[in-house]
Amino acid sequence: MELTSAPLHNAQVSWSGLLLTVFLLTCWNSPTTAKVTVEAVPPHVAEGQNVLLLVHNLPAEVRAFYWYKGETVVDSNEIARFLISSSTNKTGPAYSGREMIYPNGSLLFQNVTQNDTGVYMLNMIMENFDYESASVQFRVHPPLPKPNITTNNSNPMEGDDSVALMCEPKTQNTTYLWRINGQSLSEDDRLKQSEGNRTLTLLSVLRTDIGPYVCQTRNQVSTSQSDPFTLNITYGPDAPIISPSNIYFHSRTNLSLSCHTDSNPPAQYSWFVNGDLQSSSQELFIPNINTNNSGSYTCLVYNSVTGLNKNTIKNITVLEPVTLPFIQVINTTFKELDSVFMTCYSNNTGISISWLFNGQSLRITDRMKLSQNNSTLTIDPVRREDSGDYQCEVSNPVSSKKSDPIQLNIIPDLTQGTAVLSGGAIASIVVGAVAGMTLIAVLAYFLYFRKTGRRTDQRDLTEHKSSASNHNLGPSDNSPTKVDEVAYSVLDFNAQQPKPPTSASPSPRVTEEVYSEVKKK
Ligand SMILES: *[C@@H]1O[C@H](CO)[C@@H](O)[C@H](O)[C@H]1NC(C)=O
Ligand SMILES: *[C@@H]1O[C@H](CO)[C@@H](O)[C@H](O)[C@H]1NC(C)=O
Ligand SMILES: *[C@@H]1O[C@H](CO)[C@@H](O)[C@H](O)[C@H]1NC(C)=O
Ligand SMILES: *[C@@H]1O[C@H](CO)[C@@H](O)[C@H](O)[C@H]1NC(C)=O
Ligand SMILES: *[C@@H]1O[C@H](CO)[C@@H](O)[C@H](O)[C@H]1NC(C)=O
Ligand SMILES: *[C@@H]1O[C@H](CO)[C@@H](O)[C@H](O)[C@H]1NC(C)=O
Ligand SMILES: *[C@@H]1O[C@H](CO)[C@@H](O)[C@H](O)[C@H]1NC(C)=O
Ligand SMILES: *[C@@H]1O[C@H](CO)[C@@H](O)[C@H](O)[C@H]1NC(C)=O
Ligand SMILES: *[C@@H]1O[C@H](CO)[C@@H](O)[C@H](O)[C@H]1NC(C)=O
Ligand SMILES: *[C@@H]1O[C@H](CO)[C@@H](O)[C@H](O)[C@H]1NC(C)=O
Ligand SMILES: *[C@@H]1O[C@H](CO)[C@@H](O)[C@H](O)[C@H]1NC(C)=O
Ligand SMILES: *[C@@H]1O[C@H](CO)[C@@H](O)[C@H](O)[C@H]1NC(C)=O
């Protein structure tokens, strides 16, 4: 539409008015006069809503204005006019009953229909009979129908099939948007959109593609969305899983097995025991089993729609609980440094054996050895700290039992390394008893002892000495002065007993030995 040509089509415009217009346009075209414009608020409107054709910069010298439907100013298209002088309105042939004309030039459309879409002309007559025109247009959009999802394959099979989902109906100027599980579409090679996104194709369906799917439609003025749509995807069965997972069962209990697989439609289940059909249900129950119920248990699952079947085999062993084991040992009292052999006897097979010491799992030291199946425990050499309760525990996968405890008593070897020193020990006691005795007296006594005692048992003495050297008492050579040193350390201890030891641990250790030796006497 060209605004300048509009008056030429208007039958009511006189030639004089036209000439005047031309004159005024050429002579009075003031740059300060802002141009009249019309705005549709809103430019896109949903059917049934209102739209206001808003006039901006209406000139003050307007005498009357006319609203026309369409791009041409013809009488038959007049909707209404407004006369400023009388402040009155008048409707025209194109008036629908839903329009209102305002003194400021604006036109309100109420309850618009799609037929209202189009161009509207405002024509103004000035006080000097000049004309001015402006045009505007708006679009009425139909309310979107509620969309509806249809599919070309209502029972797709996992893996094989592709499925197309169509959003119906097809409407113009509508954008289509898909949502899966409430999420907008993510980048996925298996998804394809076509027909302006109205069709969603799943190229190779998976069981997880059930949805729900929702199609949303949108135009400038409204949105609408379908009900959720879910796919019934046929799949499975998967390899079944038998529970519980253990393969060993206690005899004289009830065997209750359950089989599960994922399948759509749900699978049919059957149980076979050693190849014979036992049950046609998901659960298998055998009361009060015994070892004869050991064997292979098969769960078979079948999907009647895919025609596929799968099975899982479980080899079950029914075991008797183990009987009480017992420990055999030649004696329960041993001398220190002896070898001890303990044997755990059980009349069960397929068992494992472990050893307990004072109720705790036995810590195997480098002095201990276990036979290949743990049935024999050897302690060599045995020490006093090995005294205590020994038990063996036998177990199979369904039970375990502990033997009655055997109490081992490890006693010190009295025949070793005590004879000579015991003389010294006695001397120590004597020294301790007569605490006020002077060192000289002690030395005198000691020297006397040395003269007589050295001859008594040289062999035993050296044996003791080598044991003492293990306690870091000093050099372990066999020089004769050695004897003095050992004896002296004993002496020294007794003299200094109330004080804390100044040198490191050796002295107290030695005194320990000496004390126990004294006790034995
Ligand atoms: C004309 O004016 C009357 C009175 O003010 C009003 O009721 C009516 O709606 C107006 N008509 C139009 C088309 O604006
Ligand atoms: C004209 O009048 C109408 C109704 O009173 C009002 O809604 C509109 O905003 C007015 N237009 C201008 C440009 O002020
Ligand atoms: C709007 O117009 C439709 C017909 O076009 C009519 O059925 C409806 O009642 C009208 N609504 C109002 C609020 O005038
Ligand atoms: C729209 O216009 C067409 C033809 O011009 C007419 O048949 C139809 O009834 C009109 N619709 C409305 C809602 O006015
Ligand atoms: C969806 O569309 C189909 C085909 O157009 C129709 O048969 C079906 O009734 C529609 N469903 C709904 C809920 O509108
Ligand atoms: C869709 O939009 C185009 C251009 O935007 C327009 O020509 C056409 O009439 C519109 N169709 C409908 C049904 O609104
Ligand atoms: C189709 O959807 C994609 C996103 O999923 C979007 O990027 C694209 O613009 C849409 N196309 C149309 C025609 O709506
Ligand atoms: C899904 O399809 C199967 C046939 O493949 C049918 O047996 C089953 O009833 C369907 N499930 C639903 C929820 O429609
Ligand atoms: C079950 O036992 C059979 C024969 O004894 C064997 O071939 C099969 O591998 C076993 N299966 C399982 C799962 O242990
Ligand atoms: C066990 O050993 C102790 C000390 O060596 C000994 O006195 C006892 O006779 C032994 N008993 C048996 C049954 O051998
Ligand atoms: C195993 O020990 C149990 C109980 O001590 C006994 O009843 C059974 O006869 C024994 N079996 C064998 C094979 O020794
Ligand atoms: C032997 O005992 C040790 C633990 O002391 C254990 O780790 C091992 O499995 C046992 N062996 C057998 C055959 O029972």
XYZ file of C-alpha atoms and ligand atoms in Angstrom:
689
model
C 0.000 0.000 0.000
C 1.218 3.453 -0.766
C -0.083 6.156 1.494
C 0.235 8.929 -1.096
C -1.958 7.085 -3.574
C -4.758 6.483 -1.089
C -6.591 9.795 -1.568
C -6.747 9.215 -5.352
C -8.982 6.210 -4.764
C -11.235 8.034 -2.369
C -14.397 9.075 -4.194
C -15.167 11.646 -1.539
C -12.032 13.635 -2.101
C -12.664 16.722 -4.202
C -10.251 17.951 -6.843
C -9.841 21.181 -4.954
C -8.896 19.263 -1.811
C -6.400 17.232 -3.791
C -4.827 20.341 -5.242
C -4.718 21.883 -1.795
C -3.050 18.773 -0.450
C -0.393 18.917 -3.119
C 0.104 22.587 -2.377
C 0.379 22.048 1.335
C 2.706 19.077 0.968
C 5.038 21.102 -1.183
C 4.888 24.407 0.752
C 4.149 23.545 4.426
C 6.062 20.416 4.794
C 7.403 21.363 8.177
C 10.215 19.118 9.415
C 8.951 19.524 12.985
C 5.640 17.770 12.264
C 6.054 14.167 13.446
C 4.529 11.558 11.245
C 1.342 9.779 12.299
C 1.926 6.109 12.947
C -0.327 3.309 14.062
C 0.734 0.341 16.123
C -1.167 -2.874 16.640
C -1.022 -4.003 20.270
C -0.330 -6.875 20.110
C 0.612 -7.510 16.458
C -0.058 -11.250 16.904
C -3.166 -12.133 18.770
C -4.905 -15.339 19.661
C -8.464 -15.811 18.498
C -10.948 -14.375 20.993
C -8.508 -11.799 22.388
C -8.590 -8.021 21.902
C -6.251 -5.879 19.839
C -5.846 -2.103 20.042
C -4.782 -0.104 16.956
C -2.938 2.652 18.757
C -2.455 6.036 16.976
C 0.735 7.923 17.721
C 1.266 11.630 16.989
C -2.337 12.381 16.053
C -2.173 15.956 14.634
C -4.046 18.614 16.638
C -5.757 20.002 13.534
C -7.633 16.778 12.732
C -11.326 17.345 11.994
C -12.352 13.768 11.491
C -10.843 10.326 11.073
C -12.007 7.184 9.361
C -10.997 3.558 9.871
C -11.106 1.179 6.903
C -10.525 -2.548 6.643
C -8.015 -3.426 3.950
C -5.498 -1.405 2.038
C -7.893 0.676 0.025
C -9.949 3.619 1.191
C -13.384 2.780 -0.205
C -16.768 3.421 1.377
C -17.680 -0.241 1.546
C -14.630 -0.912 3.712
C -15.367 1.793 6.292
C -15.617 0.435 9.826
C -16.322 3.682 11.701
C -15.562 7.388 11.706
C -15.157 9.966 14.447
C -16.025 13.649 14.087
C -13.977 15.843 16.442
C -16.260 18.892 16.220
C -19.304 17.023 17.492
C -17.323 14.375 19.308
C -19.564 11.718 17.789
C -18.956 8.446 16.043
C -20.657 6.695 13.188
C -20.284 3.109 12.034
C -19.673 2.075 8.462
C -20.500 -0.976 6.297
C -17.502 -2.986 7.543
C -18.452 -2.558 11.212
C -18.731 -5.981 12.895
C -20.093 -4.855 16.253
C -16.827 -5.643 18.015
C -14.941 -2.389 17.293
C -14.756 0.813 19.361
C -13.437 4.118 18.000
C -11.850 6.557 20.490
C -11.476 10.366 20.329
C -7.691 9.948 20.227
C -7.963 8.002 16.965
C -7.344 4.521 18.333
C -9.518 1.597 17.352
C -10.142 -1.349 19.687
C -11.022 -4.763 18.272
C -12.649 -7.126 20.713
C -12.963 -10.895 20.466
C -10.990 -11.107 17.230
C -11.532 -13.883 14.676
C -9.148 -15.177 12.071
C -11.059 -13.140 9.481
C -9.872 -9.985 11.274
C -6.291 -10.730 10.199
C -5.065 -8.162 7.728
C -4.277 -4.501 6.972
C -6.254 -1.537 8.372
C -6.166 2.076 7.153
C -6.576 5.233 9.200
C -7.567 8.221 7.111
C -7.612 11.752 8.656
C -9.096 14.998 7.370
C -7.433 18.099 8.692
C -9.087 21.438 9.411
C -7.608 22.716 6.153
C -9.151 19.674 4.341
C -5.746 18.142 4.042
C -5.582 14.319 4.187
C -3.299 12.046 6.030
C -3.267 8.275 6.142
C -1.551 5.538 8.069
C -1.855 1.795 7.931
C -1.272 -1.098 10.280
C -1.793 -4.833 10.282
C -2.214 -7.597 12.796
C -2.543 -11.346 12.654
C -5.043 -13.505 14.474
C -3.820 -16.987 15.211
C -6.162 -19.870 15.782
C -5.909 -21.589 19.160
C -3.694 -24.640 18.694
C -5.571 -27.901 18.845
C -4.315 -30.323 21.469
C -1.776 -32.467 19.642
C -1.909 -36.207 19.607
C 0.944 -38.697 19.120
C 0.535 -41.568 16.677
C 3.037 -44.245 15.734
C 3.668 -46.480 12.756
C 4.624 -49.423 14.953
C 2.789 -49.993 18.181
C 4.824 -53.071 19.193
C 8.427 -52.481 18.174
C 10.986 -55.127 19.028
C 14.206 -54.157 20.737
C 17.207 -53.963 18.439
C 15.459 -54.662 15.147
C 12.867 -52.003 14.674
C 12.769 -48.311 14.069
C 9.717 -46.409 15.165
C 8.287 -43.126 13.900
C 6.208 -40.978 16.216
C 4.010 -38.361 14.533
C 2.577 -35.339 16.234
C -0.950 -34.753 14.886
C -2.496 -32.651 13.505
C -0.308 -30.825 11.051
C -0.989 -27.089 11.363
C 0.657 -24.179 9.583
C 3.094 -21.807 11.228
C 3.484 -24.217 14.131
C 6.748 -25.369 15.635
C 6.895 -28.868 17.051
C 8.944 -29.828 20.048
C 9.465 -33.280 21.543
C 10.128 -34.176 25.138
C 11.205 -37.599 26.388
C 10.814 -38.297 30.105
C 10.327 -34.583 30.624
C 13.664 -33.770 28.952
C 14.121 -32.034 25.639
C 15.816 -34.146 22.990
C 19.507 -34.703 23.507
C 22.065 -35.382 20.822
C 21.583 -38.995 19.987
C 22.487 -40.859 16.837
C 19.422 -43.010 17.211
C 16.999 -40.081 17.102
C 15.991 -38.249 13.963
C 13.478 -35.442 13.498
C 11.810 -34.683 10.209
C 8.873 -32.786 8.667
C 9.769 -29.643 10.592
C 10.237 -31.744 13.716
C 6.669 -33.047 13.539
C 7.983 -36.600 13.185
C 10.425 -38.202 15.596
C 12.101 -41.404 14.446
C 13.902 -43.846 16.757
C 16.250 -45.672 14.436
C 16.797 -48.755 16.583
C 14.637 -48.992 19.660
C 15.954 -50.088 23.013
C 13.888 -51.239 25.959
C 14.726 -47.980 27.682
C 12.986 -46.007 24.930
C 9.509 -46.520 26.379
C 9.156 -42.830 27.119
C 6.798 -41.197 27.986
C 6.903 -38.958 24.919
C 5.181 -35.600 24.785
C 4.734 -33.426 21.727
C 4.468 -29.711 22.236
C 3.136 -27.322 19.560
C 3.735 -23.622 19.586
C 2.873 -20.578 17.505
C 3.352 -16.880 18.240
C 0.459 -16.700 20.631
C -0.101 -20.091 22.192
C 1.334 -23.465 23.094
C -0.300 -26.805 23.530
C 0.893 -30.278 24.350
C -0.141 -33.851 23.883
C -0.874 -36.401 26.528
C 2.161 -38.549 27.382
C 2.649 -41.462 25.058
C 4.543 -44.631 25.944
C 5.922 -47.271 23.626
C 5.305 -50.935 24.288
C 8.717 -52.304 23.311
C 9.015 -56.051 23.094
C 12.313 -57.425 24.384
C 14.015 -60.247 26.161
C 14.246 -62.495 27.882
C 17.681 -61.769 29.325
C 19.760 -64.545 30.850
C 17.894 -65.294 34.069
C 19.378 -64.737 37.508
C 18.846 -67.350 40.210
C 18.726 -66.244 43.797
C 20.040 -66.795 46.376
C 23.485 -66.839 44.796
C 25.129 -69.438 47.051
C 25.716 -72.929 45.704
C 26.137 -74.793 49.020
C 23.144 -75.662 51.126
C 22.784 -77.225 54.534
C 21.055 -80.586 54.560
C 17.716 -80.897 56.392
C 16.743 -77.361 55.392
C 14.276 -76.210 52.746
C 15.637 -75.265 49.353
C 13.886 -72.192 47.986
C 15.153 -70.796 44.698
C 13.828 -67.893 42.729
C 14.482 -67.041 39.101
C 14.245 -63.629 37.527
C 14.640 -62.218 34.044
C 13.778 -58.990 32.302
C 11.336 -59.497 29.455
C 8.357 -57.834 27.769
C 5.885 -59.384 27.723
C 6.802 -61.187 30.971
C 8.638 -64.457 30.449
C 7.353 -67.919 31.172
C 9.507 -69.723 33.728
C 10.375 -73.373 34.209
C 12.774 -75.254 36.479
C 14.720 -78.393 35.623
C 16.631 -80.471 38.159
C 19.319 -82.661 36.583
C 17.494 -82.191 33.282
C 13.999 -83.133 34.463
C 11.189 -80.593 34.515
C 10.439 -79.880 38.123
C 8.249 -76.792 38.138
C 6.631 -74.297 35.771
C 6.798 -71.282 37.978
C 9.252 -68.604 38.899
C 9.973 -70.163 42.299
C 11.263 -73.629 43.117
C 10.716 -75.085 46.563
C 12.066 -78.413 47.822
C 11.508 -79.119 51.514
C 13.964 -80.933 53.786
C 16.819 -81.500 51.352
C 19.609 -84.004 51.794
C 22.840 -84.714 49.940
C 20.869 -86.511 47.199
C 19.407 -83.158 46.224
C 22.819 -82.005 45.026
C 22.828 -81.502 41.286
C 22.279 -79.060 38.458
C 19.349 -76.697 38.748
C 18.301 -74.967 35.535
C 15.950 -72.047 35.186
C 14.555 -71.634 31.669
C 12.796 -68.456 30.571
C 10.780 -67.956 27.411
C 9.214 -64.940 25.723
C 6.296 -66.010 23.574
C 6.341 -62.857 21.443
C 10.050 -62.731 20.613
C 10.164 -66.544 20.602
C 13.489 -66.403 22.434
C 14.535 -68.449 25.445
C 17.482 -68.321 27.814
C 18.594 -70.447 30.719
C 20.934 -70.353 33.690
C 22.359 -73.427 35.385
C 23.365 -73.544 39.017
C 25.265 -76.529 40.397
C 24.033 -76.998 43.922
C 25.817 -79.044 46.591
C 23.933 -80.105 49.684
C 26.309 -80.668 52.587
C 26.001 -82.287 55.980
C 27.258 -80.049 58.748
C 30.758 -80.952 59.952
C 31.165 -83.079 63.063
C 33.217 -82.095 66.087
C 36.966 -82.333 65.417
C 39.490 -83.221 68.085
C 43.198 -82.523 68.643
C 45.723 -85.240 69.297
C 49.040 -84.505 70.991
C 51.368 -86.927 72.789
C 51.591 -84.893 75.960
C 50.265 -81.556 77.094
C 53.359 -80.700 79.116
C 56.564 -79.897 77.271
C 59.914 -78.561 78.126
C 60.952 -75.338 76.570
C 62.764 -75.802 73.239
C 61.088 -79.171 72.653
C 59.181 -79.866 69.446
C 55.402 -80.114 69.666
C 53.194 -81.838 67.107
C 49.444 -81.373 67.256
C 47.067 -83.065 64.850
C 43.479 -82.055 64.179
C 41.227 -85.029 63.417
C 37.937 -84.703 61.579
C 35.965 -87.388 59.834
C 34.578 -84.942 57.239
C 35.846 -84.366 53.737
C 35.985 -81.155 51.785
C 36.803 -79.151 54.860
C 39.284 -76.465 55.711
C 41.120 -76.381 59.011
C 42.300 -73.433 61.012
C 43.911 -73.184 64.442
C 42.983 -71.101 67.435
C 45.130 -70.086 70.370
C 43.395 -68.872 73.523
C 40.228 -68.373 71.487
C 41.903 -66.184 68.857
C 43.049 -67.101 65.421
C 46.570 -68.510 65.858
C 49.310 -66.240 64.622
C 51.732 -68.450 62.757
C 55.263 -67.501 63.812
C 58.453 -68.697 62.139
C 58.704 -71.419 64.773
C 55.404 -72.918 63.606
C 54.612 -74.962 60.565
C 51.309 -76.193 59.164
C 50.956 -79.297 57.065
C 49.537 -78.916 53.575
C 45.899 -79.165 54.653
C 46.571 -77.457 58.006
C 45.735 -80.673 59.875
C 49.105 -80.810 61.676
C 50.598 -77.930 63.597
C 54.289 -78.168 64.489
C 55.933 -75.810 66.968
C 59.677 -76.189 67.010
C 61.218 -74.999 69.257
C 58.413 -74.430 71.691
C 58.614 -71.510 74.087
C 56.967 -70.687 77.347
C 54.757 -68.073 75.639
C 53.238 -70.928 73.628
C 51.502 -72.176 76.780
C 47.749 -71.902 76.479
C 44.601 -73.351 74.953
C 44.754 -74.744 71.438
C 41.702 -75.511 69.328
C 41.244 -76.465 65.738
C 38.257 -75.383 63.724
C 37.010 -77.341 60.754
C 34.588 -75.820 58.334
C 32.782 -76.569 55.137
C 30.717 -74.014 53.234
C 27.649 -74.572 55.410
C 29.025 -75.081 58.899
C 32.043 -74.999 61.150
C 32.974 -76.563 64.478
C 35.752 -76.035 67.007
C 37.450 -78.837 68.849
C 37.550 -78.906 72.621
C 40.593 -76.936 73.760
C 43.885 -78.667 74.563
C 45.879 -76.853 77.176
C 49.592 -76.901 76.484
C 51.893 -76.288 79.378
C 55.457 -75.331 78.480
C 57.801 -75.583 81.393
C 61.351 -74.328 81.605
C 64.091 -76.876 81.134
C 65.581 -77.297 84.639
C 68.579 -79.259 83.436
C 69.927 -76.436 81.379
C 72.249 -73.608 82.369
C 71.298 -73.307 86.040
C 73.649 -75.429 88.198
C 76.666 -73.128 88.488
C 74.810 -69.898 88.526
C 72.467 -71.098 91.188
C 75.466 -70.888 93.472
C 75.894 -67.291 92.408
C 72.215 -66.690 92.861
C 72.328 -67.912 96.372
C 75.217 -65.605 96.890
C 73.087 -62.784 95.557
C 70.331 -63.562 97.992
C 72.771 -63.512 100.767
C 74.139 -60.228 99.539
C 70.615 -58.843 99.343
C 69.777 -59.995 102.858
C 72.783 -58.370 104.373
C 72.206 -55.089 102.606
C 74.618 -53.164 104.755
C 77.547 -55.341 103.848
C 80.377 -53.447 102.234
C 81.494 -53.977 98.648
C 84.815 -55.271 99.828
C 83.087 -57.972 101.810
C 81.048 -58.921 98.787
C 84.094 -59.067 96.599
C 85.852 -61.189 99.133
C 82.924 -63.509 99.238
C 82.774 -63.561 95.480
C 86.430 -64.289 95.069
C 86.063 -67.130 97.468
C 83.129 -68.478 95.523
C 85.016 -68.184 92.275
C 87.836 -70.296 93.498
C 85.588 -73.137 94.521
C 82.686 -72.850 92.056
C 84.646 -72.525 88.869
C 85.762 -76.068 89.034
C 82.317 -77.516 89.624
C 80.877 -77.437 86.129
C 82.719 -75.571 83.468
C 80.451 -76.872 80.685
C 77.211 -75.677 82.198
C 78.730 -72.350 82.895
C 79.658 -71.698 79.295
C 76.215 -72.758 78.177
C 74.657 -70.208 80.409
C 77.046 -67.618 79.220
C 76.145 -68.072 75.602
C 72.499 -67.691 76.488
C 73.333 -64.561 78.415
C 75.168 -63.168 75.410
C 71.908 -63.357 73.452
C 70.714 -60.732 75.816
C 73.463 -58.379 74.759
C 75.302 -58.677 78.011
C 78.648 -58.396 76.350
C 81.118 -60.282 74.200
C 80.303 -63.948 73.880
C 83.835 -65.292 73.839
C 84.738 -68.039 76.251
C 87.594 -66.370 78.053
C 87.852 -67.225 81.729
C 87.154 -63.659 82.820
C 83.728 -64.050 81.319
C 82.534 -65.891 84.347
C 83.412 -62.947 86.498
C 81.476 -60.593 84.346
C 78.298 -62.635 84.471
C 78.466 -63.121 88.151
C 79.283 -59.484 88.657
C 76.281 -58.275 86.800
C 74.091 -60.223 89.144
C 75.882 -58.744 92.049
C 75.646 -55.266 90.663
C 71.911 -55.551 90.270
C 71.355 -56.464 93.849
C 73.432 -53.592 95.033
C 71.618 -51.036 92.876
C 68.116 -52.408 92.926
C 66.320 -49.285 94.222
C 67.775 -47.095 91.474
C 66.427 -47.109 87.966
C 68.770 -48.971 85.621
C 71.271 -46.580 84.121
C 72.409 -48.780 81.257
C 69.801 -50.111 78.797
C 67.563 -53.154 79.194
C 70.148 -55.939 79.578
C 70.503 -55.764 83.325
C 66.811 -56.176 84.213
C 66.539 -59.032 81.718
C 69.375 -60.856 83.304
C 67.968 -60.300 86.732
C 64.679 -61.746 85.555
C 66.438 -64.913 84.671
C 68.316 -64.956 87.857
C 65.191 -64.454 89.851
C 63.334 -67.276 88.210
C 66.333 -69.451 88.716
C 66.289 -68.585 92.350
C 62.619 -69.326 92.584
C 63.167 -72.754 91.123
C 65.626 -73.688 93.754
C -19.854 5.483 19.728
O -20.073 6.241 20.878
C -20.958 5.654 21.772
C -21.222 6.660 22.865
O -20.048 7.223 23.313
C -20.423 4.346 22.269
O -21.316 3.754 23.131
C -20.152 3.443 21.106
O -19.548 2.269 21.538
C -19.283 4.154 20.110
N -19.167 3.314 18.923
C -18.006 2.999 18.428
C -18.005 2.134 17.207
O -16.978 3.343 18.964
C -6.515 6.336 23.259
O -7.591 5.993 24.098
C -7.646 4.658 24.435
C -8.909 4.425 25.268
O -9.029 5.393 26.222
C -6.389 4.321 25.253
O -6.394 2.951 25.595
C -5.168 4.617 24.405
O -4.001 4.385 25.139
C -5.184 6.058 23.898
N -4.125 6.226 22.936
C -3.095 7.033 23.152
C -2.034 7.116 22.084
O -2.996 7.624 24.190
C -16.384 -14.027 20.757
O -16.886 -14.399 19.471
C -17.394 -15.717 19.403
C -17.832 -15.955 17.957
O -16.946 -15.372 17.086
C -18.555 -15.849 20.360
O -19.022 -17.151 20.314
C -18.096 -15.476 21.758
O -19.172 -15.491 22.645
C -17.511 -14.102 21.757
N -16.945 -13.809 23.096
C -17.076 -12.636 23.684
C -16.432 -12.509 25.027
O -17.706 -11.719 23.164
C -14.581 -15.569 7.749
O -14.753 -15.222 6.400
C -15.285 -16.253 5.621
C -15.338 -15.807 4.196
O -14.918 -14.536 4.059
C -16.659 -16.614 6.154
O -17.185 -17.671 5.404
C -16.533 -17.030 7.602
O -17.780 -17.291 8.143
C -15.883 -15.942 8.384
N -15.651 -16.384 9.732
C -15.960 -15.681 10.770
C -15.659 -16.323 12.114
O -16.422 -14.618 10.692
C -5.251 -39.181 17.885
O -5.327 -39.193 16.474
C -5.831 -40.379 15.955
C -5.765 -40.279 14.459
O -5.897 -38.982 14.021
C -7.272 -40.579 16.442
O -7.751 -41.801 15.970
C -7.261 -40.606 17.946
O -8.555 -40.678 18.440
C -6.612 -39.356 18.482
N -6.507 -39.467 19.901
C -6.813 -38.473 20.685
C -6.628 -38.733 22.148
O -7.224 -37.396 20.272
C 1.671 -18.773 8.117
O 2.630 -17.716 7.997
C 2.784 -17.212 6.695
C 3.860 -16.187 6.713
O 4.286 -15.904 7.959
C 1.464 -16.631 6.228
O 1.578 -16.187 4.924
C 0.397 -17.701 6.313
O -0.865 -17.129 5.975
C 0.322 -18.253 7.694
N -0.663 -19.306 7.715
C -1.535 -19.416 8.707
C -2.504 -20.541 8.619
O -1.568 -18.619 9.641
C 13.897 -29.052 15.254
O 14.421 -29.293 16.551
C 15.777 -28.938 16.686
C 16.175 -29.278 18.080
O 15.723 -30.517 18.452
C 15.957 -27.469 16.433
O 17.311 -27.153 16.521
C 15.436 -27.130 15.065
O 15.513 -25.749 14.875
C 14.004 -27.561 14.937
N 13.542 -27.317 13.582
C 12.375 -26.774 13.347
C 12.025 -26.594 11.917
O 11.602 -26.446 14.231
C 2.619 -54.849 24.904
O 2.617 -55.723 23.799
C 2.450 -57.069 24.145
C 2.531 -57.844 22.881
O 3.748 -57.654 22.262
C 1.138 -57.273 24.823
O 1.018 -58.621 25.204
C 1.068 -56.402 26.054
O -0.193 -56.503 26.630
C 1.312 -54.968 25.650
N 1.355 -54.161 26.849
C 0.665 -53.050 26.961
C 0.825 -52.322 28.254
O -0.066 -52.641 26.079
C 28.003 -77.583 36.645
O 28.487 -78.897 36.585
C 28.714 -79.364 35.267
C 29.103 -80.812 35.325
O 29.390 -81.172 36.602
C 29.803 -78.531 34.625
O 30.013 -78.945 33.306
C 29.377 -77.087 34.635
O 30.412 -76.281 34.115
C 29.021 -76.644 36.009
N 28.454 -75.339 35.915
C 28.727 -74.378 36.768
C 28.073 -73.078 36.541
O 29.489 -74.544 37.706
C 54.333 -85.623 79.982
O 55.514 -84.914 80.193
C 55.851 -84.746 81.567
C 57.038 -83.864 81.676
O 57.937 -84.138 80.680
C 56.090 -86.128 82.181
O 56.317 -85.935 83.522
C 54.828 -86.933 81.986
O 55.062 -88.248 82.440
C 54.453 -87.027 80.555
N 53.184 -87.716 80.446
C 52.967 -88.623 79.515
C 51.607 -89.223 79.476
O 53.833 -88.943 78.713
C 32.078 -89.053 62.215
O 31.821 -88.597 63.506
C 30.494 -88.750 63.937
C 30.351 -88.121 65.288
O 31.538 -88.123 65.957
C 30.144 -90.229 63.982
O 28.812 -90.367 64.345
C 30.360 -90.819 62.628
O 30.168 -92.186 62.653
C 31.780 -90.544 62.162
N 31.918 -91.006 60.809
C 32.991 -91.619 60.383
C 33.011 -91.982 58.939
O 33.905 -91.835 61.125
C 45.446 -72.958 56.532
O 45.374 -71.897 57.475
C 45.629 -70.624 56.955
C 45.563 -69.627 58.067
O 46.266 -70.043 59.126
C 44.585 -70.303 55.918
O 44.861 -69.063 55.319
C 44.604 -71.377 54.854
O 43.536 -71.114 53.962
C 44.384 -72.726 55.488
N 44.491 -73.736 54.462
C 43.625 -74.763 54.390
C 43.865 -75.738 53.289
O 42.694 -74.888 55.188
